[in-house]
Coordinates of C-alpha atoms and ligand atoms in Angstrom, one line a residue:
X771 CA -15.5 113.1 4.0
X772 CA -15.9 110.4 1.5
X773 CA -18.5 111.1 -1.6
X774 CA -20.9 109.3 -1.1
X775 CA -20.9 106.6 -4.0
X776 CA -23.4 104.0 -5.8
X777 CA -24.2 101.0 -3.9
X778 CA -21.2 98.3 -4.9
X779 CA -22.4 95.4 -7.1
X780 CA -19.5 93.1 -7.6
X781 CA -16.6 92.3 -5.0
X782 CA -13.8 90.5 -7.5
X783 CA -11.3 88.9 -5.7
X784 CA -8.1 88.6 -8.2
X785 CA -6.2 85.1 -6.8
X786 CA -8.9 83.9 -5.4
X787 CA -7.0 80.8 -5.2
X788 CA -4.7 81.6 -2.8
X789 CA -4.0 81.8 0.7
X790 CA -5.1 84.9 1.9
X791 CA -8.4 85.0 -0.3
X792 CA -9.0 81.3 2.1
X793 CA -7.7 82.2 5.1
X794 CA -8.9 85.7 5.4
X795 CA -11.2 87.3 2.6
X796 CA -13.4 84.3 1.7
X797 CA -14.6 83.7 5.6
X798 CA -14.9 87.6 6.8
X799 CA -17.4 88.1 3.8
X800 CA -19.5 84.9 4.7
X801 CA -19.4 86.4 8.4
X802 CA -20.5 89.7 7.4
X803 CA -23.3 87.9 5.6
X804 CA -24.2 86.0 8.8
X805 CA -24.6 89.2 10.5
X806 CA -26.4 90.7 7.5
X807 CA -24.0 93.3 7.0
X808 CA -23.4 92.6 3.0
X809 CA -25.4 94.8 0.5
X810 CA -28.1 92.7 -1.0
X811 CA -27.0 92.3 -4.2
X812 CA -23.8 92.0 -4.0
X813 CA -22.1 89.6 -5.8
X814 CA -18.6 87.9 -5.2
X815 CA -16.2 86.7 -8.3
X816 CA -13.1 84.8 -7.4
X817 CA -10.6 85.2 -10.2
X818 CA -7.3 83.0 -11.1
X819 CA -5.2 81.4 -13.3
X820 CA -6.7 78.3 -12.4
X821 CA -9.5 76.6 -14.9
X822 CA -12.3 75.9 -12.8
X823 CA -16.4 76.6 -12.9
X824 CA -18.8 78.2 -10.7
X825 CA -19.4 75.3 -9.1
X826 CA -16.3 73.7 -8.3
X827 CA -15.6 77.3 -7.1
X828 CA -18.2 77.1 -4.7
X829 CA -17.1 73.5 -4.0
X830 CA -13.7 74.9 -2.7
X831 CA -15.2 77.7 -0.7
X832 CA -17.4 75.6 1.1
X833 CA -15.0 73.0 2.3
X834 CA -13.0 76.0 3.7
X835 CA -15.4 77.3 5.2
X836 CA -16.3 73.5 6.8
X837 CA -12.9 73.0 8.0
X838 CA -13.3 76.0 10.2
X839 CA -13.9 75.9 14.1
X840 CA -16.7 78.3 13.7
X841 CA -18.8 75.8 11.6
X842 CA -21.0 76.6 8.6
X843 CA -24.7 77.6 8.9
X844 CA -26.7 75.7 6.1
X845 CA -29.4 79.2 5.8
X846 CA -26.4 82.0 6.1
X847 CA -24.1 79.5 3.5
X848 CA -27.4 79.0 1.2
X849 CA -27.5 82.8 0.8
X850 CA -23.7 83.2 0.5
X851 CA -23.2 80.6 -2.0
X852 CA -25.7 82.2 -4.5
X853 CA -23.5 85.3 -4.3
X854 CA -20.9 83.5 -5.6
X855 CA -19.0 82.8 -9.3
X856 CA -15.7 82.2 -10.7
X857 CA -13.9 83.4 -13.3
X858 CA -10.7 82.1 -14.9
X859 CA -8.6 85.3 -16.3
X860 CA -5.1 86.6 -15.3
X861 CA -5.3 90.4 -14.5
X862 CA -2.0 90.7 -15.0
X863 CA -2.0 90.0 -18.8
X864 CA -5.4 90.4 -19.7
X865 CA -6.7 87.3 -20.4
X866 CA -10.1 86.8 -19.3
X867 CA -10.5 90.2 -18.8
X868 CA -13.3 90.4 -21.7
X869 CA -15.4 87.7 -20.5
X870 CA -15.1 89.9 -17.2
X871 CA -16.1 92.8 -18.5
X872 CA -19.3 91.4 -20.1
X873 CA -20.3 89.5 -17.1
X874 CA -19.8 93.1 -15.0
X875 CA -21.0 95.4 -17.5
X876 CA -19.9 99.1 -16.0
X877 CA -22.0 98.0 -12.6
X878 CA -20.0 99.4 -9.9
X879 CA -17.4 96.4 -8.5
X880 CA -14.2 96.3 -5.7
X881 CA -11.4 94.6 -7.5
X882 CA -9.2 93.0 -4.3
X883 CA -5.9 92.1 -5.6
X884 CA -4.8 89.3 -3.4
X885 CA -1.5 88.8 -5.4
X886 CA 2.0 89.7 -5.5
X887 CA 2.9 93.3 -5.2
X888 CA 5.2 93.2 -8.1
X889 CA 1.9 92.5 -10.1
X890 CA -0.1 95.7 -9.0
X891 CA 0.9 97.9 -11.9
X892 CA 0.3 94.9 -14.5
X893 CA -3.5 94.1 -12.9
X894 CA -4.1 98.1 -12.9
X895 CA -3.1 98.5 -16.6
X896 CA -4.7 95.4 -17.4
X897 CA -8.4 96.1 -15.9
X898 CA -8.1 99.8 -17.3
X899 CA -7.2 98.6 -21.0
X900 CA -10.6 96.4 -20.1
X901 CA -12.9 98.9 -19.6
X902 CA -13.0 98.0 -16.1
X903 CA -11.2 100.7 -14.1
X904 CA -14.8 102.5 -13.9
X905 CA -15.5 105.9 -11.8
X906 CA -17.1 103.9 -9.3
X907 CA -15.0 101.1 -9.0
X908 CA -12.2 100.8 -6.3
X909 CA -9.6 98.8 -6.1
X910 CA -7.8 97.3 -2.8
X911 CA -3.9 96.6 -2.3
X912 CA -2.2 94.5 0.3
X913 CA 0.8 95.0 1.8
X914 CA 3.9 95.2 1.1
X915 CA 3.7 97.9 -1.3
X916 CA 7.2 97.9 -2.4
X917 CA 10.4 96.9 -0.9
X918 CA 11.8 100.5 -0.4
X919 CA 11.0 104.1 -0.9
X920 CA 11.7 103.8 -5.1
X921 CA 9.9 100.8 -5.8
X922 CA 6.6 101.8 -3.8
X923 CA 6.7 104.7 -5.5
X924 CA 6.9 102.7 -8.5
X925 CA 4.0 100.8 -7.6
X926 CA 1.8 103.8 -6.6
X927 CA 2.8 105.5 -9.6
X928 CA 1.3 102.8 -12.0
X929 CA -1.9 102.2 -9.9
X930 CA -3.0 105.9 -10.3
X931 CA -2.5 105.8 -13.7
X932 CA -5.9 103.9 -13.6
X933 CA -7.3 104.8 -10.1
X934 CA -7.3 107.8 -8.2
X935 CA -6.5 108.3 -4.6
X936 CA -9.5 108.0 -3.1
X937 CA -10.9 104.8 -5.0
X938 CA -7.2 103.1 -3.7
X939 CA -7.8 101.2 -0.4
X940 CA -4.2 99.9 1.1
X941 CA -4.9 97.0 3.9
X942 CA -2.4 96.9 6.5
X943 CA -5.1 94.6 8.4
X944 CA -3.2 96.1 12.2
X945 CA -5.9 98.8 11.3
X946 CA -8.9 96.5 11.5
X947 CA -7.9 94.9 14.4
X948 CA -10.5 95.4 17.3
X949 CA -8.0 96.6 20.0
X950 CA -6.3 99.0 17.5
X951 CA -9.2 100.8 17.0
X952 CA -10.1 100.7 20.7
X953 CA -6.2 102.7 21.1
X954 CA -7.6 105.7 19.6
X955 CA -11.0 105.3 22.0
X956 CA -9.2 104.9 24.6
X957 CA -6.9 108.5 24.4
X958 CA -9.9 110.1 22.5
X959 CA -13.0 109.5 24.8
X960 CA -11.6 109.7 28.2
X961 CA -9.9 113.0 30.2
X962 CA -8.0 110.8 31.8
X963 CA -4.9 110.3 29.7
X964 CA -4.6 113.3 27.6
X965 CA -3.0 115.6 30.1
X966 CA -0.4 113.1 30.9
X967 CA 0.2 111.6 27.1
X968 CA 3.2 113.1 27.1
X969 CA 7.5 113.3 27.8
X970 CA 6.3 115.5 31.3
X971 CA 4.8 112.1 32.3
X972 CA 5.9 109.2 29.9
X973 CA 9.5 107.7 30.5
X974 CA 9.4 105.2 27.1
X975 CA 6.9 103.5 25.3
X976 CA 7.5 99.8 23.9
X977 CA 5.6 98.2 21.2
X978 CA 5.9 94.2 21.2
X979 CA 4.6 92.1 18.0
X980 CA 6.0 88.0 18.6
X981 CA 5.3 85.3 17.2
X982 CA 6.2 81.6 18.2
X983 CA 5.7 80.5 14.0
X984 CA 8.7 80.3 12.0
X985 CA 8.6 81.8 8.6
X986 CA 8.2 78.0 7.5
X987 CA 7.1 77.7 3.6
X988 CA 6.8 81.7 3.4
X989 CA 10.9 81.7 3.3
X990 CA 10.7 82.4 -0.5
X991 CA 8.6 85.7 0.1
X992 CA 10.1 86.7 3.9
X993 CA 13.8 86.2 2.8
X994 CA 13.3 89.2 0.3
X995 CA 11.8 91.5 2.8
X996 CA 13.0 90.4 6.6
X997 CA 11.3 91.6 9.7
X998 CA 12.4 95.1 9.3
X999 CA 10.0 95.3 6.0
X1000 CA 7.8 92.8 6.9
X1001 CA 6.6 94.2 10.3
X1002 CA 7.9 97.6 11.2
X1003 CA 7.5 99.5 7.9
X1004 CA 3.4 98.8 8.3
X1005 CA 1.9 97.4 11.3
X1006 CA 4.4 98.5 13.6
X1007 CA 4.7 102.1 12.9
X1008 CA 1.1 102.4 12.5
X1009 CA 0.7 101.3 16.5
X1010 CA 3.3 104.0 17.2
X1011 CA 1.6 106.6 15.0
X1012 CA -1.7 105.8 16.7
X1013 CA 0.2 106.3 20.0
X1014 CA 2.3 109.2 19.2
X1015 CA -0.3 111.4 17.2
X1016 CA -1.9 114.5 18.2
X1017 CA -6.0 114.4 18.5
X1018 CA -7.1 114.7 15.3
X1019 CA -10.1 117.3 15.0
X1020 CA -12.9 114.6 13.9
X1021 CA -12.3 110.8 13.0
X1022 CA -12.7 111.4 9.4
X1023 CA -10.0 109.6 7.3
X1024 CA -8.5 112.7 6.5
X1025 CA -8.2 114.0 9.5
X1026 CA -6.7 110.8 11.4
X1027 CA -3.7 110.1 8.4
X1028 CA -3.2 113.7 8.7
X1029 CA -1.8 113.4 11.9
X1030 CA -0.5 109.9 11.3
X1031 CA 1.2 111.8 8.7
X1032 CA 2.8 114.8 11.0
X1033 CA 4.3 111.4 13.4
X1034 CA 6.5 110.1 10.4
X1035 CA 7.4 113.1 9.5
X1036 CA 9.1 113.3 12.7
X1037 CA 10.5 110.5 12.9
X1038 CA 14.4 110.9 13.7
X1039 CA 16.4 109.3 10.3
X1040 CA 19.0 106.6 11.4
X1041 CA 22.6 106.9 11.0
X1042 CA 25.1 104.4 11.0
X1043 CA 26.4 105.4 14.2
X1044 CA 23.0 105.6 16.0
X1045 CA 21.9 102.3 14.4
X1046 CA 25.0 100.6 15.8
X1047 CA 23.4 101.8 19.5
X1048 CA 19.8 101.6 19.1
X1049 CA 19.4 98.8 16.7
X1050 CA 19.5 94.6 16.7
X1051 CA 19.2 92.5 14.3
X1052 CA 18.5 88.8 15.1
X1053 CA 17.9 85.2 12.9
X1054 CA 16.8 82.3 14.8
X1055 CA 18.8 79.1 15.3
X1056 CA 17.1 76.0 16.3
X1057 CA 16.0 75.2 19.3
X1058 CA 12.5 74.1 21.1
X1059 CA 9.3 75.8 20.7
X1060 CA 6.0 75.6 22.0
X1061 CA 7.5 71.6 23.5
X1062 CA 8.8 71.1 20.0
X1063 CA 12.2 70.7 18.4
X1064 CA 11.8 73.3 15.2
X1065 CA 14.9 74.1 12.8
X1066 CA 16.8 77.0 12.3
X1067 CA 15.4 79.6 9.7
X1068 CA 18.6 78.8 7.4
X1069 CA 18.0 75.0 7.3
X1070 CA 13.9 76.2 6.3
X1071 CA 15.3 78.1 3.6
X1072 CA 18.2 75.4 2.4
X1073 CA 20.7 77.8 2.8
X1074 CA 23.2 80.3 4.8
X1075 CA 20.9 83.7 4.6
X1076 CA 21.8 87.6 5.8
X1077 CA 17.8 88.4 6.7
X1078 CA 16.7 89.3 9.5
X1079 CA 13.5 87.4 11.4
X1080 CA 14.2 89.6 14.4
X1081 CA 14.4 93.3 15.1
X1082 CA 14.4 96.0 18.1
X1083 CA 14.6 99.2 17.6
X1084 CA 14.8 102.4 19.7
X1085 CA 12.7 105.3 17.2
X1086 CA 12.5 108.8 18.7
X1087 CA 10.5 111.2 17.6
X1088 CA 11.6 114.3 17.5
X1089 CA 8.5 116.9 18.5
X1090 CA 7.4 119.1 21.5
X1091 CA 5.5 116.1 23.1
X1092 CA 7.6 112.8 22.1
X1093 CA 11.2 114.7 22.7
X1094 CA 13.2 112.2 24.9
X1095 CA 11.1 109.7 25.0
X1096 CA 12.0 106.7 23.3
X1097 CA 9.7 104.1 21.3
X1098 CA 10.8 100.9 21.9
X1099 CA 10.2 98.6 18.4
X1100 CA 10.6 94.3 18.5
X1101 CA 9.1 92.0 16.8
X1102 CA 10.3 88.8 15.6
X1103 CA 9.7 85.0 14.7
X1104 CA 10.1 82.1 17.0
X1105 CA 9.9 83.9 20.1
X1106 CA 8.5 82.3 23.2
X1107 CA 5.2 83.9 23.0
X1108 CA 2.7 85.1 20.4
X1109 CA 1.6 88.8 21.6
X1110 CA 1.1 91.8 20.3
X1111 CA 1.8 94.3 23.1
X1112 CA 1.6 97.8 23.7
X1113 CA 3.0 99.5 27.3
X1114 CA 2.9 103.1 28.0
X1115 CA 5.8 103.1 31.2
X1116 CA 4.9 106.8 33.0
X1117 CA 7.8 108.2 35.2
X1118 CA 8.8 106.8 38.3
X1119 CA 7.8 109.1 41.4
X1120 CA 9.8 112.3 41.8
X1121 CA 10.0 111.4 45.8
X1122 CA 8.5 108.7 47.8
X1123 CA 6.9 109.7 51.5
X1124 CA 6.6 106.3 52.6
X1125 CA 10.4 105.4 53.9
X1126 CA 13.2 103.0 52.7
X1127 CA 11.4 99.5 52.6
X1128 CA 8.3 100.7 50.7
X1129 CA 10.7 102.6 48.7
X1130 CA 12.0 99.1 47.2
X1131 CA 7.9 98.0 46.5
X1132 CA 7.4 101.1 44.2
X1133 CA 7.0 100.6 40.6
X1134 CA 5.8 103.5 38.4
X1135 CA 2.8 103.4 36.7
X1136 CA 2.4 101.4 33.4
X1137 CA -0.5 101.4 30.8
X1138 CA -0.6 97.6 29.1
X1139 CA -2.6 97.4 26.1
X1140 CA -3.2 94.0 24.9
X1141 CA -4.4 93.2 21.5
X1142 CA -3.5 89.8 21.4
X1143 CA -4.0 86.8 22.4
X1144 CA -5.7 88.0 24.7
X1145 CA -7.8 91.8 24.4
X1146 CA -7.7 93.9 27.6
X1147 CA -6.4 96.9 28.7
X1148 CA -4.7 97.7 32.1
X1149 CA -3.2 100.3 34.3
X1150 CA -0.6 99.2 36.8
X1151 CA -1.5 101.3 40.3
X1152 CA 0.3 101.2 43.4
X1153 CA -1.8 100.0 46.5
X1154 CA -1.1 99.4 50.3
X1155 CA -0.3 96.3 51.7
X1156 CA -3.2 95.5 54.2
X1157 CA -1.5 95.2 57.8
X1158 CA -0.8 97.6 60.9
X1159 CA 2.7 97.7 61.0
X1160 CA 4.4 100.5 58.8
X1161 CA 3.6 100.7 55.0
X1162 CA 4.3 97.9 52.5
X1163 CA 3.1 98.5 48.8
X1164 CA 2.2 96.7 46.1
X1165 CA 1.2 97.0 42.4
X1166 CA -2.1 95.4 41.4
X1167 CA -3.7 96.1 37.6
X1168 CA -6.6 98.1 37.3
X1169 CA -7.9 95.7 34.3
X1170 CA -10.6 96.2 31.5
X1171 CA -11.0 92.8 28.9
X1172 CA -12.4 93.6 26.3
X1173 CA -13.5 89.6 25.7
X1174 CA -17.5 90.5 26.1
X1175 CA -17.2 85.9 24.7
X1176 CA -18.5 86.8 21.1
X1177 CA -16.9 85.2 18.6
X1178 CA -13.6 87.2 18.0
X1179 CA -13.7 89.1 14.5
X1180 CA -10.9 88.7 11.9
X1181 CA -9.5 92.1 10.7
X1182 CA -10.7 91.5 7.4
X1183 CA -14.0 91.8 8.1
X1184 CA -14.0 95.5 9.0
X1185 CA -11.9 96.4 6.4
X1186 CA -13.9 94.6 3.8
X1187 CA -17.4 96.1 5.5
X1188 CA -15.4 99.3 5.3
X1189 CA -14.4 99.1 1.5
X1190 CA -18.2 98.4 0.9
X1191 CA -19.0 101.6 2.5
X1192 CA -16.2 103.7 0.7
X1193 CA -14.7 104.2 4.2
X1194 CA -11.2 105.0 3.8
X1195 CA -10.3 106.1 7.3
X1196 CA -8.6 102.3 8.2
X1197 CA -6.9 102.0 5.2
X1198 CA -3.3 104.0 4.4
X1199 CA -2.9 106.8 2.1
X1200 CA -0.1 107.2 0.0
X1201 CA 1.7 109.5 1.7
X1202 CA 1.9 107.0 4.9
X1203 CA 2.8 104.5 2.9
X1204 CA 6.1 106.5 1.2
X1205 CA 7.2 108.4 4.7
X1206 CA 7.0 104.3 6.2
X1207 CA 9.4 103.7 3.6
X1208 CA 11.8 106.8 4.0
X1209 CA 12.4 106.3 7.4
X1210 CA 13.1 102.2 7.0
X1211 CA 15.0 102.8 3.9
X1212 CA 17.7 104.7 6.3
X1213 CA 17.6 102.1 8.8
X1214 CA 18.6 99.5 5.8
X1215 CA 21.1 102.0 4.8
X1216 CA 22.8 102.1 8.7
X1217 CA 22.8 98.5 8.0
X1218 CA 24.1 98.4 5.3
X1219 CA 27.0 101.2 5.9
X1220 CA 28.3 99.0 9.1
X1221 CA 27.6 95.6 7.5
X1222 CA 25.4 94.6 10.3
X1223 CA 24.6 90.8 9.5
X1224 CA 22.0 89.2 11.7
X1225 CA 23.1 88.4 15.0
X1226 CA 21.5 84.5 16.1
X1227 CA 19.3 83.5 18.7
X1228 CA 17.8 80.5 19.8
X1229 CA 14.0 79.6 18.6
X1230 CA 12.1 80.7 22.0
X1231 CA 14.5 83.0 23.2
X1232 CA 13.5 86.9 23.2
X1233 CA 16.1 87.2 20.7
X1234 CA 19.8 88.3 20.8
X1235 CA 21.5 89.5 23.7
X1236 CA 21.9 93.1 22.0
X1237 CA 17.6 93.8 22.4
X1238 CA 18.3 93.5 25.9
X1239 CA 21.4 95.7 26.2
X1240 CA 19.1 98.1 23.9
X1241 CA 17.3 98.9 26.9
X1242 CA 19.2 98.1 29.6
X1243 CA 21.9 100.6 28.3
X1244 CA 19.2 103.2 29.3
X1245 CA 18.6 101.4 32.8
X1246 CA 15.4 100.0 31.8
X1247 CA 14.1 96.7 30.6
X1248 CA 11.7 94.7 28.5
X1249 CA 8.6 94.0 30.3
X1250 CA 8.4 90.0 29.8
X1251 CA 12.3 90.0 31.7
Ligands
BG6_932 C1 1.8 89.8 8.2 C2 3.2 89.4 8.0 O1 1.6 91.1 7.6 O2 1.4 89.9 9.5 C3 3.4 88.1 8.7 O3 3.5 89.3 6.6 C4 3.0 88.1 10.1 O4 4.8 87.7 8.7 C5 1.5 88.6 10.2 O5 3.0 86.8 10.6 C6 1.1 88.8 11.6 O6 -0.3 89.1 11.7 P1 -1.2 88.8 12.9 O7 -2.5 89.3 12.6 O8 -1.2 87.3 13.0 O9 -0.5 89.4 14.1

């Protein structure tokens, strides 16, 4: 259980300037304000590099929040906007940090580092030579922490020189998702599924994240990292450890990443030879997407490139309950539809009793759980074909939507509510975060060892040919084929 701490004072957003602080942090804290879910008092301090004063600050924040389709509510933005100050320091050297420190005095603050990875160690040392790394101050990382195994152990290292464990709060913002949390709901308060979650009644699981955007003016970041790191190693294996793991005795954040935990342990390590099988790596050509003509990721970066913007993966995991079934990985950019997908295929029947032609309808069970576009949840059953004349079947979904027409949240808003309640059950622990790596650091190494260079495919395609002989080599198939 989390202690339980003083009420939070100050949220500081380092890079306030940036992207994700506009897209994502800066609107999911005026929404929790609009549903009057923000302590009080607290106060929220962008930070950059950038000269600028409280008010143009607040001018900036404002016309973001304008130019969105939800609109901006003159009493909720009244209330938000005295919340809100600037100030101009760079974390990562520690300048500006003094004025900081007198405006926060040792009140108890979240420092969000929206920044570069590479500058996590830097912004740590720099708020703890400060005076600001406080015993009731926590600090929040995004993603990706590291590139590998070493250098996120690197990173971690430097952070806990300043923060302990339980004060560091990793996003991977999969975990605030809606549906994702509904997953664990879903096998945890129902009967139903438990008994057959399992390799006695589960023939292969597959885990879908596409995406029709290209990687566009992010090439500069995404070329370093590639799909494998910039999808798999987080919010992908989280999705299979939420499948794959065993019930955890409570929901406590202890008891969840423990199991989480016990999944990556067991996941089976790549070798070259199994890589060459169960493994596809894919860049995307040109082509026409969404009724548009869109360019090839090389001609967005200005040049030839060995990274990969697509990637399928078979991952077994190697326990009493997982042991031969596999977990089908893909994600990718520029593919012909954005969804994040997650199917449960059960077994096919061991024996039909209704004769040869109904034999052909049959199609075994299938658990489809949507997380987006579109949130809903359902279970392909087999029916009978109304008529008098032998039996004819058919598969119709048993389906659940989860769309009750509220407005849908953004991730960032749980995660943020949950950081202001020192709630550290959707955010990833260490240990997660360094067994991720292991296991995609030997994937990189299969790659490596057989020179495996991305193969292309054409922007909104499904990818190379190879993620379809993936499965096919097994006699099954993707579900969109
Ligand atoms: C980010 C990746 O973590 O997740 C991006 O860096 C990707 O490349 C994004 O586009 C996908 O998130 P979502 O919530 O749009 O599925």
């Amino acid at each position: 259980m989390a202690e339980p701490a003083s009420p939070i004072e100050y949220l500081v957003i380092f890079g306030a300037t940036g992207d994700l602080a506009a897209r994502m942090l800066v609107p999911s804290l005026y929404f929790l304000d609009l549903d009057g879910l923000l302590p009080l008092n607290l106060k929220v301090i962008g930070s950059a590099r950038t000269a600028m004063d409280r008010e143009a600050y607040v001018q900036r924040v404002r016309l973001s929040l304008e130019g969105r389709s939800e609109g901006l509510d003159a009493g909720v933005w009244s209330r938000f906007s005295a919340r809100l100050d600037y100030c101009q320091a760079d974390v990562t050297q520690g300048h500006g940090l003094a004025d900081l420190a007198v405006r926060l005095g040792t009140a108890p603050t979240i420092y969000y580092l929206a920044l570069s990875p590479s500058h996590y160690g830097a912004a740590c040392a720099g708020l703890d030579a400060a005076g600001l790394a406080c015993g009731d101050c926590r600090i929040v990382l995004e993603k990706p922490l590291g590139h590998d195994l070493a250098s996120s152990r690197a990173i971690n290292a430097q952070v806990a020189q300043s923060f302990e464990e339980s004060r560091v709060f990793r996003v991977d913002h999969y975990l605030g998702k809606e549906t994702v949390q509904n997953l664990v709901a879903l096998r945890f308060a129902n009967t139903l599924f438990e008994p057959l979650w399992n390799n006695l009644a589960i023939d292969h699981v597959q885990i879908t994240v596409s995406e029709t955007d290209g990687v566009g003016e992010r090439w500069g970041y995404y070329d370093e990292y590639g799909a494998l790191r910039d999808m798999v190693q987080n919010h992908m294996l989280q999705l299979l450890c939420l499948v794959a793991m065993e019930p955890p005795a409570d929901s406590g954040a202890d008891s969840v990443r423990d199991e989480k935990v016990k999944v990556l342990k067991s996941l089976r390590p790549f070798t070259a030879e199994y890589a060459q099988q169960m493994s596809v790596r894919g860049q995307y050509r040109g082509g026409v997407a969404a009724g548009k003509a869109v360019p090839s990721y090389a001609e967005e970066k200005g040049g030839t490139s060995d990274t990969e913007t697509f990637v399928a993966l078979r991952a077994d995991i190697d326990n009493w309950r997982w042991a031969g079934v596999p977990f089908y990985l893909r994600t990718g950019k520029r593919l012909p539809e954005r969804r994040t997908q997650i199917a449960i295929q059960f077994k096919a029947l061991p024996h039909s009793i209704f004769g040869a032609k109904a034999r052909d309808d049959l199609i075994a069970n299938r658990l489809v759980i949507d997380l987006q576009p579109d949130e809903d949840i359902s279970l392909l059953l087999m029916n009978r074909r109304p008529g008098l004349i032998g039996t004819r079947l058919k598969a119709l979904p048993l389906s659940l939507s989860l769309d009750d027409g509220g407005r849908r949240r953004i991730a960032y808003e749980r995660l943020l509510h949950d950081v202001l309640a020192n709630s550290p059950a959707l955010f990833v622990r260490r240990d997660e975060v360094e067994l991720a790596w292991a296991w995609i650091d030997g994937v990189a190494a299969a790659w490596r060892e057989l020179a495996m260079t991305p193969k292309p495919y054409a922007a909104g395609s499904w990818g190379p040919s190879g993620a379809f002989a993936l499965l096919e080599r097994s006699g099954r198939e993707w579900l969109d084929e």
